[in-house]
Amino acid sequence: MLLEQGVMGLLIGGFSIVMGITILVTVFLWIKNKKNSSGYIWTLLHLISFSIAVYFALKSIDFDYNHPMASEEISLQIGIFGVVWALSMLCLVIALFCFSKRRNSAS
């Protein structure tokens, strides 16, 4: 897809800053609340796998459309993005179950 010059750098930079802050906050909360390690591990796995999914999405956006098999390559990148994104959502759901389970057993 054609983008203005510099937009891809802004997307990568903005995503990296937000994801970096989110990962640091998650690690800080994990250190602060060591009781619920499994929930934080699954949350970090979600954030990391989501970052990998975004990598594939951005790679498909920035693909050279003059390539002879551009459509197939872009479709493959989007497919990989979808699978990795689904796995990241699974990690998030497991993390939510872990946090919920800990809270219910504490009550």
PDB file of N, CA, C and O in Angstrom, residues 55-98:
ATOM      1  N   TYR A  55       4.143  -6.771  13.602  1.00  0.00           N
ATOM      2  CA  TYR A  55       5.278  -6.804  12.678  1.00  0.00           C
ATOM      3  C   TYR A  55       4.839  -7.339  11.316  1.00  0.00           C
ATOM      4  O   TYR A  55       5.157  -6.760  10.273  1.00  0.00           O
ATOM      5  N   PHE A  56       4.103  -8.447  11.318  1.00  0.00           N
ATOM      6  CA  PHE A  56       3.651  -9.033  10.047  1.00  0.00           C
ATOM      7  C   PHE A  56       2.635  -8.128   9.349  1.00  0.00           C
ATOM      8  O   PHE A  56       2.620  -8.034   8.120  1.00  0.00           O
ATOM      9  N   ALA A  57       1.795  -7.453  10.127  1.00  0.00           N
ATOM     10  CA  ALA A  57       0.829  -6.526   9.521  1.00  0.00           C
ATOM     11  C   ALA A  57       1.552  -5.359   8.857  1.00  0.00           C
ATOM     12  O   ALA A  57       1.229  -4.989   7.716  1.00  0.00           O
ATOM     13  N   LEU A  58       2.522  -4.789   9.551  1.00  0.00           N
ATOM     14  CA  LEU A  58       3.274  -3.678   8.977  1.00  0.00           C
ATOM     15  C   LEU A  58       4.106  -4.132   7.780  1.00  0.00           C
ATOM     16  O   LEU A  58       4.268  -3.392   6.812  1.00  0.00           O
ATOM     17  N   LYS A  59       4.602  -5.357   7.853  1.00  0.00           N
ATOM     18  CA  LYS A  59       5.370  -5.910   6.731  1.00  0.00           C
ATOM     19  C   LYS A  59       4.481  -6.048   5.500  1.00  0.00           C
ATOM     20  O   LYS A  59       4.922  -5.804   4.376  1.00  0.00           O
ATOM     21  N   SER A  60       3.228  -6.409   5.691  1.00  0.00           N
ATOM     22  CA  SER A  60       2.320  -6.536   4.549  1.00  0.00           C
ATOM     23  C   SER A  60       1.941  -5.164   3.990  1.00  0.00           C
ATOM     24  O   SER A  60       1.755  -5.015   2.789  1.00  0.00           O
ATOM     25  N   ILE A  61       1.845  -4.158   4.858  1.00  0.00           N
ATOM     26  CA  ILE A  61       1.532  -2.804   4.398  1.00  0.00           C
ATOM     27  C   ILE A  61       2.681  -2.232   3.580  1.00  0.00           C
ATOM     28  O   ILE A  61       2.472  -1.550   2.580  1.00  0.00           O
ATOM     29  N   ASP A  62       3.909  -2.536   4.001  1.00  0.00           N
ATOM     30  CA  ASP A  62       5.099  -1.947   3.381  1.00  0.00           C
ATOM     31  C   ASP A  62       5.652  -2.803   2.235  1.00  0.00           C
ATOM     32  O   ASP A  62       6.727  -2.537   1.735  1.00  0.00           O
ATOM     33  N   PHE A  63       4.923  -3.833   1.809  1.00  0.00           N
ATOM     34  CA  PHE A  63       5.426  -4.738   0.772  1.00  0.00           C
ATOM     35  C   PHE A  63       5.480  -4.022  -0.580  1.00  0.00           C
ATOM     36  O   PHE A  63       4.617  -3.200  -0.902  1.00  0.00           O
ATOM     37  N   ASP A  64       6.496  -4.346  -1.363  1.00  0.00           N
ATOM     38  CA  ASP A  64       6.668  -3.766  -2.695  1.00  0.00           C
ATOM     39  C   ASP A  64       5.578  -4.313  -3.618  1.00  0.00           C
ATOM     40  O   ASP A  64       5.593  -5.484  -3.987  1.00  0.00           O
ATOM     41  N   TYR A  65       4.623  -3.474  -3.986  1.00  0.00           N
ATOM     42  CA  TYR A  65       3.501  -3.933  -4.806  1.00  0.00           C
ATOM     43  C   TYR A  65       3.903  -4.185  -6.252  1.00  0.00           C
ATOM     44  O   TYR A  65       3.121  -4.734  -7.028  1.00  0.00           O
ATOM     45  N   ASN A  66       5.124  -3.814  -6.657  1.00  0.00           N
ATOM     46  CA  ASN A  66       5.599  -4.108  -8.008  1.00  0.00           C
ATOM     47  C   ASN A  66       6.179  -5.512  -8.127  1.00  0.00           C
ATOM     48  O   ASN A  66       6.519  -5.948  -9.215  1.00  0.00           O
ATOM     49  N   HIS A  67       6.297  -6.202  -7.021  1.00  0.00           N
ATOM     50  CA  HIS A  67       6.793  -7.582  -6.999  1.00  0.00           C
ATOM     51  C   HIS A  67       5.842  -8.457  -7.813  1.00  0.00           C
ATOM     52  O   HIS A  67       4.622  -8.265  -7.755  1.00  0.00           O
ATOM     53  N   PRO A  68       6.374  -9.418  -8.611  1.00  0.00           N
ATOM     54  CA  PRO A  68       5.502 -10.229  -9.477  1.00  0.00           C
ATOM     55  C   PRO A  68       4.385 -10.977  -8.740  1.00  0.00           C
ATOM     56  O   PRO A  68       3.305 -11.143  -9.269  1.00  0.00           O
ATOM     57  N   MET A  69       4.657 -11.427  -7.521  1.00  0.00           N
ATOM     58  CA  MET A  69       3.632 -12.166  -6.764  1.00  0.00           C
ATOM     59  C   MET A  69       3.245 -11.380  -5.506  1.00  0.00           C
ATOM     60  O   MET A  69       3.062 -11.942  -4.438  1.00  0.00           O
ATOM     61  N   ALA A  70       3.099 -10.077  -5.655  1.00  0.00           N
ATOM     62  CA  ALA A  70       2.826  -9.208  -4.508  1.00  0.00           C
ATOM     63  C   ALA A  70       1.528  -9.591  -3.797  1.00  0.00           C
ATOM     64  O   ALA A  70       1.490  -9.652  -2.569  1.00  0.00           O
ATOM     65  N   SER A  71       0.489  -9.864  -4.557  1.00  0.00           N
ATOM     66  CA  SER A  71      -0.808 -10.186  -3.957  1.00  0.00           C
ATOM     67  C   SER A  71      -0.715 -11.435  -3.080  1.00  0.00           C
ATOM     68  O   SER A  71      -1.238 -11.463  -1.965  1.00  0.00           O
ATOM     69  N   GLU A  72      -0.033 -12.456  -3.579  1.00  0.00           N
ATOM     70  CA  GLU A  72       0.107 -13.694  -2.813  1.00  0.00           C
ATOM     71  C   GLU A  72       0.950 -13.480  -1.565  1.00  0.00           C
ATOM     72  O   GLU A  72       0.635 -13.984  -0.488  1.00  0.00           O
ATOM     73  N   GLU A  73       2.036 -12.718  -1.708  1.00  0.00           N
ATOM     74  CA  GLU A  73       2.916 -12.456  -0.574  1.00  0.00           C
ATOM     75  C   GLU A  73       2.197 -11.636   0.502  1.00  0.00           C
ATOM     76  O   GLU A  73       2.315 -11.921   1.691  1.00  0.00           O
ATOM     77  N   ILE A  74       1.455 -10.633   0.079  1.00  0.00           N
ATOM     78  CA  ILE A  74       0.716  -9.807   1.032  1.00  0.00           C
ATOM     79  C   ILE A  74      -0.361 -10.635   1.724  1.00  0.00           C
ATOM     80  O   ILE A  74      -0.560 -10.534   2.943  1.00  0.00           O
ATOM     81  N   SER A  75      -1.035 -11.491   0.966  1.00  0.00           N
ATOM     82  CA  SER A  75      -2.063 -12.361   1.562  1.00  0.00           C
ATOM     83  C   SER A  75      -1.443 -13.290   2.592  1.00  0.00           C
ATOM     84  O   SER A  75      -2.029 -13.529   3.664  1.00  0.00           O
ATOM     85  N   LEU A  76      -0.257 -13.824   2.298  1.00  0.00           N
ATOM     86  CA  LEU A  76       0.432 -14.695   3.254  1.00  0.00           C
ATOM     87  C   LEU A  76       0.785 -13.918   4.518  1.00  0.00           C
ATOM     88  O   LEU A  76       0.564 -14.417   5.639  1.00  0.00           O
ATOM     89  N   GLN A  77       1.310 -12.703   4.371  1.00  0.00           N
ATOM     90  CA  GLN A  77       1.671 -11.890   5.536  1.00  0.00           C
ATOM     91  C   GLN A  77       0.437 -11.579   6.386  1.00  0.00           C
ATOM     92  O   GLN A  77       0.501 -11.622   7.615  1.00  0.00           O
ATOM     93  N   ILE A  78      -0.676 -11.271   5.739  1.00  0.00           N
ATOM     94  CA  ILE A  78      -1.912 -10.988   6.477  1.00  0.00           C
ATOM     95  C   ILE A  78      -2.419 -12.258   7.171  1.00  0.00           C
ATOM     96  O   ILE A  78      -2.914 -12.205   8.300  1.00  0.00           O
ATOM     97  N   GLY A  79      -2.282 -13.399   6.511  1.00  0.00           N
ATOM     98  CA  GLY A  79      -2.671 -14.666   7.126  1.00  0.00           C
ATOM     99  C   GLY A  79      -1.838 -14.974   8.357  1.00  0.00           C
ATOM    100  O   GLY A  79      -2.367 -15.395   9.399  1.00  0.00           O
ATOM    101  N   ILE A  80      -0.530 -14.763   8.263  1.00  0.00           N
ATOM    102  CA  ILE A  80       0.349 -14.978   9.416  1.00  0.00           C
ATOM    103  C   ILE A  80      -0.019 -14.015  10.529  1.00  0.00           C
ATOM    104  O   ILE A  80      -0.084 -14.392  11.706  1.00  0.00           O
ATOM    105  N   PHE A  81      -0.280 -12.750  10.166  1.00  0.00           N
ATOM    106  CA  PHE A  81      -0.721 -11.772  11.152  1.00  0.00           C
ATOM    107  C   PHE A  81      -1.959 -12.277  11.884  1.00  0.00           C
ATOM    108  O   PHE A  81      -2.039 -12.211  13.115  1.00  0.00           O
ATOM    109  N   GLY A  82      -2.940 -12.786  11.138  1.00  0.00           N
ATOM    110  CA  GLY A  82      -4.186 -13.255  11.746  1.00  0.00           C
ATOM    111  C   GLY A  82      -3.979 -14.408  12.708  1.00  0.00           C
ATOM    112  O   GLY A  82      -4.554 -14.429  13.800  1.00  0.00           O
ATOM    113  N   VAL A  83      -3.135 -15.361  12.340  1.00  0.00           N
ATOM    114  CA  VAL A  83      -2.879 -16.520  13.205  1.00  0.00           C
ATOM    115  C   VAL A  83      -2.153 -16.092  14.469  1.00  0.00           C
ATOM    116  O   VAL A  83      -2.526 -16.481  15.582  1.00  0.00           O
ATOM    117  N   VAL A  84      -1.125 -15.267  14.323  1.00  0.00           N
ATOM    118  CA  VAL A  84      -0.368 -14.822  15.500  1.00  0.00           C
ATOM    119  C   VAL A  84      -1.237 -13.928  16.384  1.00  0.00           C
ATOM    120  O   VAL A  84      -1.180 -14.011  17.619  1.00  0.00           O
ATOM    121  N   TRP A  85      -2.068 -13.086  15.773  1.00  0.00           N
ATOM    122  CA  TRP A  85      -2.985 -12.258  16.556  1.00  0.00           C
ATOM    123  C   TRP A  85      -3.960 -13.134  17.355  1.00  0.00           C
ATOM    124  O   TRP A  85      -4.218 -12.868  18.534  1.00  0.00           O
ATOM    125  N   ALA A  86      -4.493 -14.186  16.722  1.00  0.00           N
ATOM    126  CA  ALA A  86      -5.411 -15.094  17.418  1.00  0.00           C
ATOM    127  C   ALA A  86      -4.707 -15.769  18.601  1.00  0.00           C
ATOM    128  O   ALA A  86      -5.292 -15.908  19.684  1.00  0.00           O
ATOM    129  N   LEU A  87      -3.451 -16.161  18.413  1.00  0.00           N
ATOM    130  CA  LEU A  87      -2.694 -16.767  19.515  1.00  0.00           C
ATOM    131  C   LEU A  87      -2.467 -15.752  20.641  1.00  0.00           C
ATOM    132  O   LEU A  87      -2.533 -16.108  21.819  1.00  0.00           O
ATOM    133  N   SER A  88      -2.233 -14.494  20.269  1.00  0.00           N
ATOM    134  CA  SER A  88      -2.044 -13.470  21.310  1.00  0.00           C
ATOM    135  C   SER A  88      -3.336 -13.258  22.093  1.00  0.00           C
ATOM    136  O   SER A  88      -3.300 -13.056  23.308  1.00  0.00           O
ATOM    137  N   MET A  89      -4.472 -13.313  21.418  1.00  0.00           N
ATOM    138  CA  MET A  89      -5.751 -13.168  22.111  1.00  0.00           C
ATOM    139  C   MET A  89      -6.006 -14.365  23.035  1.00  0.00           C
ATOM    140  O   MET A  89      -6.559 -14.204  24.131  1.00  0.00           O
ATOM    141  N   LEU A  90      -5.587 -15.544  22.621  1.00  0.00           N
ATOM    142  CA  LEU A  90      -5.698 -16.728  23.477  1.00  0.00           C
ATOM    143  C   LEU A  90      -4.868 -16.534  24.742  1.00  0.00           C
ATOM    144  O   LEU A  90      -5.324 -16.839  25.848  1.00  0.00           O
ATOM    145  N   CYS A  91      -3.651 -16.003  24.600  1.00  0.00           N
ATOM    146  CA  CYS A  91      -2.805 -15.721  25.762  1.00  0.00           C
ATOM    147  C   CYS A  91      -3.491 -14.718  26.693  1.00  0.00           C
ATOM    148  O   CYS A  91      -3.448 -14.868  27.920  1.00  0.00           O
ATOM    149  N   LEU A  92      -4.135 -13.716  26.123  1.00  0.00           N
ATOM    150  CA  LEU A  92      -4.836 -12.717  26.931  1.00  0.00           C
ATOM    151  C   LEU A  92      -6.004 -13.346  27.694  1.00  0.00           C
ATOM    152  O   LEU A  92      -6.201 -13.069  28.881  1.00  0.00           O
ATOM    153  N   VAL A  93      -6.756 -14.200  27.036  1.00  0.00           N
ATOM    154  CA  VAL A  93      -7.884 -14.858  27.704  1.00  0.00           C
ATOM    155  C   VAL A  93      -7.387 -15.748  28.844  1.00  0.00           C
ATOM    156  O   VAL A  93      -7.960 -15.754  29.941  1.00  0.00           O
ATOM    157  N   ILE A  94      -6.296 -16.479  28.610  1.00  0.00           N
ATOM    158  CA  ILE A  94      -5.726 -17.314  29.672  1.00  0.00           C
ATOM    159  C   ILE A  94      -5.264 -16.443  30.834  1.00  0.00           C
ATOM    160  O   ILE A  94      -5.473 -16.787  32.009  1.00  0.00           O
ATOM    161  N   ALA A  95      -4.634 -15.301  30.525  1.00  0.00           N
ATOM    162  CA  ALA A  95      -4.206 -14.376  31.584  1.00  0.00           C
ATOM    163  C   ALA A  95      -5.401 -13.885  32.394  1.00  0.00           C
ATOM    164  O   ALA A  95      -5.346 -13.817  33.625  1.00  0.00           O
ATOM    165  N   LEU A  96      -6.492 -13.559  31.704  1.00  0.00           N
ATOM    166  CA  LEU A  96      -7.689 -13.104  32.416  1.00  0.00           C
ATOM    167  C   LEU A  96      -8.243 -14.185  33.326  1.00  0.00           C
ATOM    168  O   LEU A  96      -8.671 -13.901  34.454  1.00  0.00           O
ATOM    169  N   PHE A  97      -8.234 -15.431  32.847  1.00  0.00           N
ATOM    170  CA  PHE A  97      -8.672 -16.540  33.698  1.00  0.00           C
ATOM    171  C   PHE A  97      -7.763 -16.680  34.920  1.00  0.00           C
ATOM    172  O   PHE A  97      -8.239 -16.913  36.031  1.00  0.00           O
ATOM    173  N   CYS A  98      -6.450 -16.531  34.709  1.00  0.00           N
ATOM    174  CA  CYS A  98      -5.510 -16.633  35.832  1.00  0.00           C
ATOM    175  C   CYS A  98      -5.763 -15.531  36.857  1.00  0.00           C
ATOM    176  O   CYS A  98      -5.784 -15.796  38.058  1.00  0.00           O
TER     177      CYS A  98
END
